[in-house]
Every structure is written in structure tokens, then in C-alpha cells.
Amino acid sequence: MSRARNRNYRQRVDQALASPRLQQALHSFGDAYVVARENAFAGLDFEAMRQEIGAMKDRVREQRQELVAEFTRNAEAAGAKVFVARTAEEANRYITDLAVAQGVKKVAKSKSMASEETHLNRALETAGIETLETDLGEWIIQLAGQRPSHMVMPAIHMFRDEVAALFSKVTGKAESDDIQHLVRVAREQLRQGYFEAGMGISGANMAIAETGGIALVTNEGNARLVTTLPKVHVALVGLEKLVPTLEDATKVMRILPRNATGQLLTSYVTWIRGAVPCADGDKELHIVLLDNGRSALAESPQCRDALRCIKCGACANVCPVYQTVGGHVFGHIYISAIGVILTAFFHGLENAADLVQACIGCRACVAVCPSDIDLEGIILHLREVLGEEEGIGVGKALVFKHIMRNRKLFHSMIRAASLLQKPVTRGERSIRHLPLFFSSLTEWRTLPAIAEKPLRDSWKTLPQKVENPRYRVAFFAGCLNDFVYPEMGYDLVKVLNHLGVEVLFPKEQNCCGVPALYSGDRETAVALAEQNITAMLADQPDFVVTTCPTCTMSLQRDFLELLKDNPVWADKARQLAAITIDVSRFIVDVLDGRAVFAEESVREKVTYHDSCHLKRGAGVWKQPRELLAGSGHAVVEMAHSDRCCGFGGSYSFSSHPDIAKHILNDKVLDIEATGATCVAMDCPGCIMQIRGGLEKQEKSVRAKHTIELLAESLE
Amino acid sequence: MLKRFTEALSKVGGQAAEVATVGEAAAYIAGHVNGTVLLPSQPSLERIALAAELEAAGVKVVRESWREHAAAANAGVTGVNFALADTGTLVLESTAEALRLATTLPEVHFALLDPGKLLADSLAAIPYLRGFHERAPRNYLAYITGPSRTADIERVLTIGAHGPRQLHVLLMPGLSTDFYEL
């Protein structure tokens, strides 16, 4: 990894974190967005709509050559010229040459991310042509000499006083920072530009093969002026914007504004086909279809779903990392989750390297993507590629390859660490301060001590009192439950025994492999998957029960993917996936065990934190709430209950502890606001993070796993 | 369906008014305009002789040399091909440049719509969208939903950006039944 690149990136992270105004703005925007979006989809089946978009876009990818030919034929029959640009340079050269040949001195532009992608303004200005951005947000950042920090709202990072200062420079007088007034100023200042421009440049949201026309989805009205007044119109359109028919285009139109801004429809949808009338003659229309890495993306089986993107920007709106650092950090030209992927293909892996690590993996984006893209999955793949290209670091490589894969060595080293930590734990379960180089690790959260005796070592002495068990289940504990929180295992046995279930602990189980996989070491992840499959299936259990949803996702999803092409292992991986289940769901859905915990009097006011991999991975969120409410707890909902806590495994230790800290603080505030005395969750990773934050800030709120509260209720 | 349309229109900041006669339409426009009005040639509006009525109501009407007058005009007046109830959207076949100038540059857009020309939503509009493409080789079609807007400064919704700042939809029964006619 390039050190200079990383240093520069770290500086930008620090700058963003030092700007609470930006974070507050992005947080309140995110909150308002969720509400507006929900209203916009009222009465509609988002899931069905997005699957339809995804399937349609996949057809477009498969048939792209035919569709480009059809689009070109129809557009040219209507008097347009179509040029397919293989690279950004080709696109810029075509447009610049055209402008020079036509004697254009000034171009008026409406918003186009494709032109940001190719740095078109720079190319035009180098050729001596003035460029005028007419979208309000784009004009603001043009005046500020910046780049967009959001795909739909380019100047979302700026404030009214900053805009007023920029506009004052243009008008030569002090402009008030009243927003209505500033919008007025922009309207008046940009007016003349449309008339003076010899060329209008737009993007397009859809390019419709059936008609050879393009469609623009806009709000401000400037795109209509840009495509009407100048004599020449150039539309720069990414190849992924192709859709086969008007039906397909209408479907994109129905989902795009709803998901982008929570609008049922934007003020304007403009359908343009061919050289329409302009002044006394016809318009000259050029459509530049931009490849610039899209064909390469289409050829990547792991990443190609990213071509389904309709550029709504929702993945940024809901992203806790974006809300914390903004698009100038978590983005290159394209921002947020989709930006990570598009940057890798359009602007090179080098420019995407830091962004690939900046994703915390919470899958909030996946839940709202209107094209059904598994953004997190693709980012993980890119992390693997990067691991192979640049290495994952000597330390990590050593740990994963030589220690983790050797279970006995790995586990004896954790046991040794349990002894070594004694000077800092002072015999307590939480580490509040660490000395010297490690002090930053406990600056904002306490860390749990490694247990004196891991769960595996005390298993034999755990009494199991089940006659004629209903089920025999194997417990996959995961590293945290095994070595850090063995008491959760005791509670699991207690609760499941009470429900007539016998629990086995296969000793050969090892780390689920997520830390290696998420760091880009696929080889170690495969080795661990094989070890764990053998271990967990050995006793032929009825179910494999987990307390950690990240382990659940690993056993249910990642093992399948890692071993799908291996004839020896693929079937076993399927067997394991089919019987793996998290403990809350097991108790509710399989055992129908709610009644066992019934309690009349109120035990405690509890709020529930949805762990990312449990809710958006395993699809479980109702069951733990039912169990808590059913066992006599007053369950109060916190705001943003399913927002990531900022743990993210190594994300909060080594890769981005500074961002993780901010995300945790948001969570602590949300928990505190409920007035609950206990926050429940179903993930030991979240417990480590949230309990650590609560303890460090000396809050009197307990952080507990649902299984622990159920065990308490049996006492 | 009409109720749905007017509710949706009002949610996006547009205003609906019912007018029974061309005289009422002209009076409404005269009461809401503050300067010159662009009136491109459109069959439904010519049939009801709107231009003469507007002039009789004291409105200065521009009917030619569009580019020269458009920037300074206060309002544009158009018919509507048809409208979409669920989103409050007006569909205007705007290939003739005068129609685009009248609906982009002025501050106010008055649109006369026969309330019989309503479709449930954009999916129902697809056959007509295709029809427009079949009837003419080149097209500039506009779906207009409320006045222009922006939220580009601090995400504060501001009505009236670069396009019209006001949109008045005059609902006039008997104006036109043809979805391809403006």
C-alpha cells in the first residue's frame, strides 16, 4: 500500500472528523431521508420493484452490444449523432473537438456525474472554453473549486454562509445568507448563460434503445434550459444507463426519485429523441455513450451487479461512515458504497484502496439499494483483490496464515494472552486503560478481558439436565463467546436445557474466518470453513446454534460461496448452512418457546439494538423483541435501532477506530435517550463495542445479550 | 381520480382552480399575472380563442418571436396533453420550441387541463408515450410535476429554482378529449 496515499487519506479523515457541523448536517439529512423515503414507497412493493430493476439491468448487461446498436440506429434515424467513447479521454476529446470546430466559447452544463467522472470541465477549459455549471449545487462547488460530495446533492457538505460568501464574490455585493434569496441570486446570475452558451451539455438518467431517446430526471429546470436554448446539445451518458424499452425507462423513473430524495416524482422528467427544433432550425444533438471501465465491470462476475446502479445516492444517505466523514472522504468521484466499486473500475484500484477499507460492512446500503445490488459483498471481494495485489500487511498475514489456520496454536496463544493481560486487567472483566502504545485502544471504550477459562475448557464441567431431549444442537460459539464471554455459553446451555434441548460443543471448531475474509485473506477463510464444517457436522446435530450473527452469516452464506466450486466441500457447506440458526430465532421459530419465560410483573426497561448481520444478514429482528417483551421486559425502541454500533471487527481496532468511535457515540446517545436501564442485543461484537462505550462514559446502562436476559428470567 | 390529482398537485406546490368558461380562465390568468404572457399556438387553446379573451382581460400576449420575448415574459400559458393522478403530473408534448420557452423561462406557468384527460399513473401513460414516439420522428416530451424546486443548499426545500416558481392548473371541462392534442 502506498504510504503517501494513505497519509493523505488519514489527513482527510481527521479533517472531516473535526467538523461536527458536517456530521450533524449529514445525520439530520439521513433521518429526514428515511421518513421521506418510507412515505414515498407507501402502498408500493419496494422489494418487487427493485428485483424487477435488477433483472432488467442484468438483461441490459448481457445484451449491451445489441442494445447499443439499437439505440444508435434509432437515435441516428432521428437526426442525432452517437459516439461510443471507450475512455474518459476519448469522450472529452470528442466533445472538446466538437466545441472547437463549432467555435463554441462557452458551454452551459446541467448536472452530469459522467462529466465529473471524465473531468470534462478541465478538458474544455484547457481548450479555452468556458464552462458554466447551472445546477445550483454544481454551480456552488464550481465556484468553490471543489468536487461533489454526494451524487444527487453535490454541495450537501456546504452551508448557507459559505454559499453566500461565494455568491457575493460573483455579484460584487454582500448577499444575505437567506436560502430563498440565494436560490434567487443563482437563478438570475445563470439566466444569461443559457443564451450565451453555444453548447449545452447534459447527462441522462436513461437511454432508451427502443426509441433512441434519452430521459432526464430533474428538479430545478436548468436541464430543460440547457437542452433547449443552445444550438448544440451534447448528452454524455454512461453505457449502464441503457434500458430496452419505454416500460423499463418508466420503471426506473418510478423508483429513482422515491429512493433518491423521497419524492414521488421530480419536477421534471424530460424525454428527448433526436434533433428537435431549435430557434429557426434544428438542434444538433450528439450522444456520447461512455464506456470507461464499464465493459471491464460487465466482465467481472463478482462485481458486475454494480452496473445495475441507477445513481440514486441512497447508499450514501443511510451509510454511518458517510454520515460521519462525508463524501470527500468516503468517495473519489462517485461516493459511498457504490462509489467504492465504481472508483475501482473507472478510476483504478489505487484510488479505491482506502475506500475499500472504509466500509464498515453494516449492509445498511444493501437494504435500500433500488437495484438490489449486494454492495457489501462486492466491496468484500475488492478487499480480497486488494489483499492479493497489495498484500494485507505482514502482521495480519502472519496471524491469519500461520496462527489462525492452526487451531491448537491459535487457541493456546489466546490462553497465553489471558495470562499476559493480568497486569492491565487487575483481575477485572474490563480493561479500562492500556499502557504505552496501546493506550489509544481504550481511550473511548473499555475492552473486555480475555476470560481466564474459555468456554471450551469448562464445557465438560457444565451440567446438562435434559432427559429425552427434543433436539440435540451443536453450539458454534465463535471466538468472542468462547474466549471473552464464556458466561453467554453457560446461559445458552441453561436456557436451551430448560426448553428441552441438549447442547454439544464440538471442540474442533475454530474462528469462523470472517476476520481473515474481511481483511482480504480468502485462502485462510477457505481453510477455516473446511475445519468448521467438519467440526460442526461431526456429531450429526439437529441444528447448529449461534450467538453471533456474523458467525451465522459466515456459516450460512460465506462458507457456501467460498466452497461452491469445490466438489468435496460444496455439499457439506450446504448441509451446514441449512441447519445453522441464531439462538433467538431458534427459540421462537423452532421451539416456540416464548411462553416458557412468561412473566406478569415488569422486570426492567430494555431497549433493543439490531445488529447489522442479524437484521440485514439473517433477517431476524422480531424474534428477540418478542422474547424480551414476553419475558416481562418493557421494551422501548431507540431511534436508529438498526444503525451500526461502529464495531465492525478490525474496523474499530486497526482500520478506522476514529470513525468507529464516532459511530459508537451516536449509538450511546440513542440508547441513553430511551431511559432504559438495559440495552439488549444478539451479538457479542456489538456487546464489546456498546458495553465498552457505556462503561467508558460511565453510563448506568447494562449491555446484555438476549440469551443472558432470558437466563436471568429463569432465576 | 381528479381528487387524487389535485391532492398530489397541491403536495408538490402546484395550485388547481376550476374554470367553466374561457372567460373565467382568462380572468384567472389576468388576476395572477404580472407582465407579458407567452402563448404558443395550441389547437385546444385556439379553439376556445384564449388569446382574444386574455387581451380582452387586459393581458399582454406574445404569440411570436419567442426567443426575443421569452426571457422577459412573466408567464407562459399552455394546454396539457393529459395528466397523471398519482403524482399530480402534467404531460406536455413540447417538441415545438415555443412550448418549451413558455414553460421554462417565465416565473409562472398556467396550464389548462380538461379534467377528463387523467390517467392513474405513469404506467398507464406508457401507450401514449409510445404513441408520441410513433406519431413524430423527433420528440421533446415533458412530465411536469409542480413548480421547479431545489434542496441544494442545506437540503432546505425551496420552491422556484431555474424554471417556473408557480404552477397553476386550470381545470376546464370540455376543453379537449384528445390525449395527443395540446
Short mmCIF file of N, CA and C in Angstrom, two decimals, chain A residues 593-673:
data_model
loop_
_atom_site.label_atom_id
_atom_site.label_comp_id
_atom_site.label_asym_id
_atom_site.label_seq_id
_atom_site.Cartn_x
_atom_site.Cartn_y
_atom_site.Cartn_z
N GLY A 593 -40.83 -21.22 22.00
CA GLY A 593 -40.55 -21.25 23.44
C GLY A 593 -40.88 -20.00 24.21
N ARG A 594 -41.62 -19.06 23.60
CA ARG A 594 -41.87 -17.78 24.28
C ARG A 594 -42.55 -17.96 25.63
N ALA A 595 -43.55 -18.85 25.67
CA ALA A 595 -44.39 -18.97 26.86
C ALA A 595 -43.59 -19.35 28.10
N VAL A 596 -42.49 -20.05 27.88
CA VAL A 596 -41.68 -20.54 29.00
C VAL A 596 -41.19 -19.41 29.89
N PHE A 597 -40.99 -18.23 29.27
CA PHE A 597 -40.40 -17.11 30.02
C PHE A 597 -41.44 -16.14 30.54
N ALA A 598 -42.72 -16.47 30.32
CA ALA A 598 -43.79 -15.50 30.62
C ALA A 598 -43.69 -14.99 32.05
N GLU A 599 -43.89 -13.70 32.19
CA GLU A 599 -43.73 -13.04 33.49
C GLU A 599 -44.72 -11.90 33.54
N GLU A 600 -45.47 -11.82 34.62
CA GLU A 600 -46.52 -10.80 34.74
C GLU A 600 -45.92 -9.42 35.07
N SER A 601 -45.09 -9.40 36.10
CA SER A 601 -44.57 -8.10 36.54
C SER A 601 -43.45 -7.64 35.62
N VAL A 602 -43.27 -6.32 35.56
CA VAL A 602 -42.24 -5.77 34.68
C VAL A 602 -40.87 -5.93 35.34
N ARG A 603 -39.97 -6.59 34.64
CA ARG A 603 -38.63 -6.80 35.19
C ARG A 603 -37.77 -5.54 35.04
N GLU A 604 -37.69 -5.03 33.80
CA GLU A 604 -36.74 -3.95 33.54
C GLU A 604 -37.11 -3.26 32.22
N LYS A 605 -36.78 -1.97 32.14
CA LYS A 605 -36.99 -1.23 30.89
C LYS A 605 -35.78 -1.51 29.98
N VAL A 606 -36.06 -2.16 28.88
CA VAL A 606 -34.98 -2.61 28.00
C VAL A 606 -35.17 -2.00 26.61
N THR A 607 -34.09 -1.57 26.02
CA THR A 607 -34.15 -1.16 24.61
C THR A 607 -33.34 -2.15 23.81
N TYR A 608 -33.67 -2.28 22.52
CA TYR A 608 -33.02 -3.32 21.72
C TYR A 608 -32.20 -2.71 20.58
N HIS A 609 -30.98 -3.18 20.46
CA HIS A 609 -30.10 -2.76 19.36
C HIS A 609 -30.07 -3.88 18.31
N ASP A 610 -30.45 -3.54 17.08
CA ASP A 610 -30.40 -4.53 15.99
C ASP A 610 -28.99 -4.62 15.44
N SER A 611 -28.39 -5.78 15.55
CA SER A 611 -27.06 -5.97 14.99
C SER A 611 -27.16 -6.09 13.47
N CYS A 612 -26.20 -5.50 12.78
CA CYS A 612 -26.27 -5.42 11.31
C CYS A 612 -26.46 -6.78 10.67
N HIS A 613 -25.62 -7.74 11.09
CA HIS A 613 -25.67 -9.03 10.42
C HIS A 613 -26.88 -9.85 10.84
N LEU A 614 -27.47 -9.53 12.00
CA LEU A 614 -28.68 -10.25 12.40
C LEU A 614 -29.88 -9.74 11.61
N LYS A 615 -30.03 -8.41 11.56
CA LYS A 615 -31.22 -7.87 10.89
C LYS A 615 -31.09 -7.93 9.37
N ARG A 616 -30.00 -7.39 8.86
CA ARG A 616 -29.88 -7.31 7.40
C ARG A 616 -29.18 -8.52 6.80
N GLY A 617 -28.57 -9.35 7.65
CA GLY A 617 -27.97 -10.57 7.14
C GLY A 617 -28.94 -11.72 7.29
N ALA A 618 -29.25 -12.08 8.55
CA ALA A 618 -30.11 -13.24 8.79
C ALA A 618 -31.59 -12.89 8.73
N GLY A 619 -31.92 -11.60 8.68
CA GLY A 619 -33.33 -11.21 8.59
C GLY A 619 -34.09 -11.42 9.90
N VAL A 620 -33.39 -11.34 11.04
CA VAL A 620 -34.01 -11.57 12.34
C VAL A 620 -34.06 -10.26 13.13
N TRP A 621 -35.24 -9.80 13.50
CA TRP A 621 -35.35 -8.64 14.39
C TRP A 621 -36.60 -8.72 15.26
N LYS A 622 -37.59 -9.44 14.78
CA LYS A 622 -38.82 -9.55 15.57
C LYS A 622 -38.62 -10.49 16.75
N GLN A 623 -37.96 -11.63 16.50
CA GLN A 623 -37.86 -12.69 17.50
C GLN A 623 -37.26 -12.23 18.82
N PRO A 624 -36.10 -11.55 18.82
CA PRO A 624 -35.57 -11.14 20.13
C PRO A 624 -36.50 -10.18 20.86
N ARG A 625 -37.16 -9.31 20.13
CA ARG A 625 -38.10 -8.38 20.78
C ARG A 625 -39.25 -9.15 21.41
N GLU A 626 -39.74 -10.16 20.69
CA GLU A 626 -40.83 -10.98 21.24
C GLU A 626 -40.37 -11.67 22.52
N LEU A 627 -39.15 -12.19 22.50
CA LEU A 627 -38.64 -12.88 23.68
C LEU A 627 -38.48 -11.93 24.87
N LEU A 628 -37.99 -10.73 24.58
CA LEU A 628 -37.77 -9.77 25.68
C LEU A 628 -39.10 -9.32 26.25
N ALA A 629 -40.03 -8.94 25.36
CA ALA A 629 -41.34 -8.48 25.83
C ALA A 629 -42.06 -9.63 26.54
N GLY A 630 -41.93 -10.83 26.00
CA GLY A 630 -42.62 -11.99 26.56
C GLY A 630 -42.07 -12.40 27.92
N SER A 631 -40.82 -12.00 28.20
CA SER A 631 -40.24 -12.40 29.48
C SER A 631 -40.33 -11.28 30.50
N GLY A 632 -41.28 -10.37 30.28
CA GLY A 632 -41.59 -9.38 31.29
C GLY A 632 -40.77 -8.10 31.22
N HIS A 633 -40.08 -7.87 30.12
CA HIS A 633 -39.33 -6.61 30.00
C HIS A 633 -40.19 -5.57 29.28
N ALA A 634 -40.07 -4.34 29.72
CA ALA A 634 -40.73 -3.26 28.99
C ALA A 634 -39.78 -2.83 27.89
N VAL A 635 -40.12 -3.20 26.66
CA VAL A 635 -39.21 -2.91 25.54
C VAL A 635 -39.52 -1.54 24.96
N VAL A 636 -38.56 -0.64 25.00
CA VAL A 636 -38.73 0.68 24.39
C VAL A 636 -37.80 0.77 23.19
N GLU A 637 -38.33 1.29 22.08
CA GLU A 637 -37.49 1.39 20.87
C GLU A 637 -36.60 2.61 20.96
N MET A 638 -35.35 2.44 20.60
CA MET A 638 -34.45 3.59 20.48
C MET A 638 -34.53 4.11 19.04
N ALA A 639 -34.15 5.37 18.83
CA ALA A 639 -34.02 5.88 17.47
C ALA A 639 -32.87 5.13 16.80
N HIS A 640 -32.99 4.89 15.50
CA HIS A 640 -31.92 4.25 14.72
C HIS A 640 -31.52 2.91 15.31
N SER A 641 -32.49 2.09 15.73
CA SER A 641 -32.14 0.85 16.42
C SER A 641 -31.31 -0.07 15.52
N ASP A 642 -31.49 0.04 14.20
CA ASP A 642 -30.72 -0.86 13.33
C ASP A 642 -29.53 -0.17 12.69
N ARG A 643 -29.11 0.96 13.27
CA ARG A 643 -27.89 1.59 12.78
C ARG A 643 -26.69 0.92 13.44
N CYS A 644 -25.66 0.71 12.67
CA CYS A 644 -24.45 0.04 13.14
C CYS A 644 -23.92 0.69 14.42
N CYS A 645 -23.32 -0.12 15.32
CA CYS A 645 -22.77 0.40 16.56
C CYS A 645 -21.33 0.87 16.38
N GLY A 646 -20.76 0.57 15.20
CA GLY A 646 -19.39 1.01 14.95
C GLY A 646 -18.33 -0.02 15.29
N PHE A 647 -18.75 -1.26 15.57
CA PHE A 647 -17.76 -2.28 15.92
C PHE A 647 -16.97 -2.72 14.67
N GLY A 648 -17.65 -3.49 13.83
CA GLY A 648 -17.01 -3.86 12.57
C GLY A 648 -15.73 -4.65 12.71
N GLY A 649 -15.55 -5.38 13.82
CA GLY A 649 -14.35 -6.20 13.97
C GLY A 649 -13.10 -5.35 13.93
N SER A 650 -12.17 -5.72 13.04
CA SER A 650 -10.90 -5.00 13.00
C SER A 650 -11.10 -3.53 12.59
N TYR A 651 -12.30 -3.21 12.07
CA TYR A 651 -12.58 -1.82 11.70
C TYR A 651 -12.36 -0.89 12.89
N SER A 652 -12.83 -1.34 14.09
CA SER A 652 -12.75 -0.46 15.24
C SER A 652 -11.43 -0.61 16.00
N PHE A 653 -10.63 -1.60 15.63
CA PHE A 653 -9.33 -1.77 16.28
C PHE A 653 -8.21 -1.14 15.46
N SER A 654 -8.12 -1.57 14.20
CA SER A 654 -6.95 -1.15 13.43
C SER A 654 -7.28 -0.30 12.22
N SER A 655 -8.38 -0.61 11.52
CA SER A 655 -8.55 0.09 10.25
C SER A 655 -9.10 1.51 10.44
N HIS A 656 -10.21 1.67 11.17
CA HIS A 656 -10.78 3.01 11.32
C HIS A 656 -11.33 3.26 12.73
N PRO A 657 -10.50 3.09 13.78
CA PRO A 657 -11.02 3.30 15.13
C PRO A 657 -11.61 4.69 15.33
N ASP A 658 -11.05 5.69 14.64
CA ASP A 658 -11.53 7.06 14.82
C ASP A 658 -12.96 7.22 14.34
N ILE A 659 -13.29 6.58 13.21
CA ILE A 659 -14.67 6.65 12.70
C ILE A 659 -15.58 5.80 13.58
N ALA A 660 -15.08 4.61 13.98
CA ALA A 660 -15.87 3.71 14.83
C ALA A 660 -16.28 4.39 16.13
N LYS A 661 -15.39 5.20 16.66
CA LYS A 661 -15.66 5.91 17.91
C LYS A 661 -16.86 6.85 17.75
N HIS A 662 -16.89 7.57 16.64
CA HIS A 662 -18.00 8.50 16.40
C HIS A 662 -19.32 7.75 16.23
N ILE A 663 -19.27 6.64 15.52
CA ILE A 663 -20.50 5.88 15.30
C ILE A 663 -21.01 5.31 16.63
N LEU A 664 -20.07 4.88 17.47
CA LEU A 664 -20.45 4.39 18.80
C LEU A 664 -21.10 5.49 19.64
N ASN A 665 -20.54 6.69 19.58
CA ASN A 665 -21.11 7.79 20.35
C ASN A 665 -22.56 8.06 19.96
N ASP A 666 -22.84 7.99 18.65
CA ASP A 666 -24.23 8.15 18.20
C ASP A 666 -25.11 7.11 18.87
N LYS A 667 -24.61 5.88 18.92
CA LYS A 667 -25.40 4.78 19.48
C LYS A 667 -25.65 5.01 20.97
N VAL A 668 -24.60 5.41 21.68
CA VAL A 668 -24.75 5.65 23.13
C VAL A 668 -25.80 6.73 23.38
N LEU A 669 -25.80 7.78 22.56
CA LEU A 669 -26.80 8.85 22.72
C LEU A 669 -28.21 8.30 22.50
N ASP A 670 -28.37 7.47 21.47
CA ASP A 670 -29.69 6.91 21.17
C ASP A 670 -30.16 6.00 22.31
N ILE A 671 -29.24 5.23 22.89
CA ILE A 671 -29.60 4.32 23.99
C ILE A 671 -30.02 5.15 25.20
N GLU A 672 -29.22 6.14 25.52
CA GLU A 672 -29.50 6.97 26.69
C GLU A 672 -30.84 7.67 26.59
N ALA A 673 -31.17 8.11 25.37
CA ALA A 673 -32.41 8.87 25.19
C ALA A 673 -33.65 8.05 25.51
#
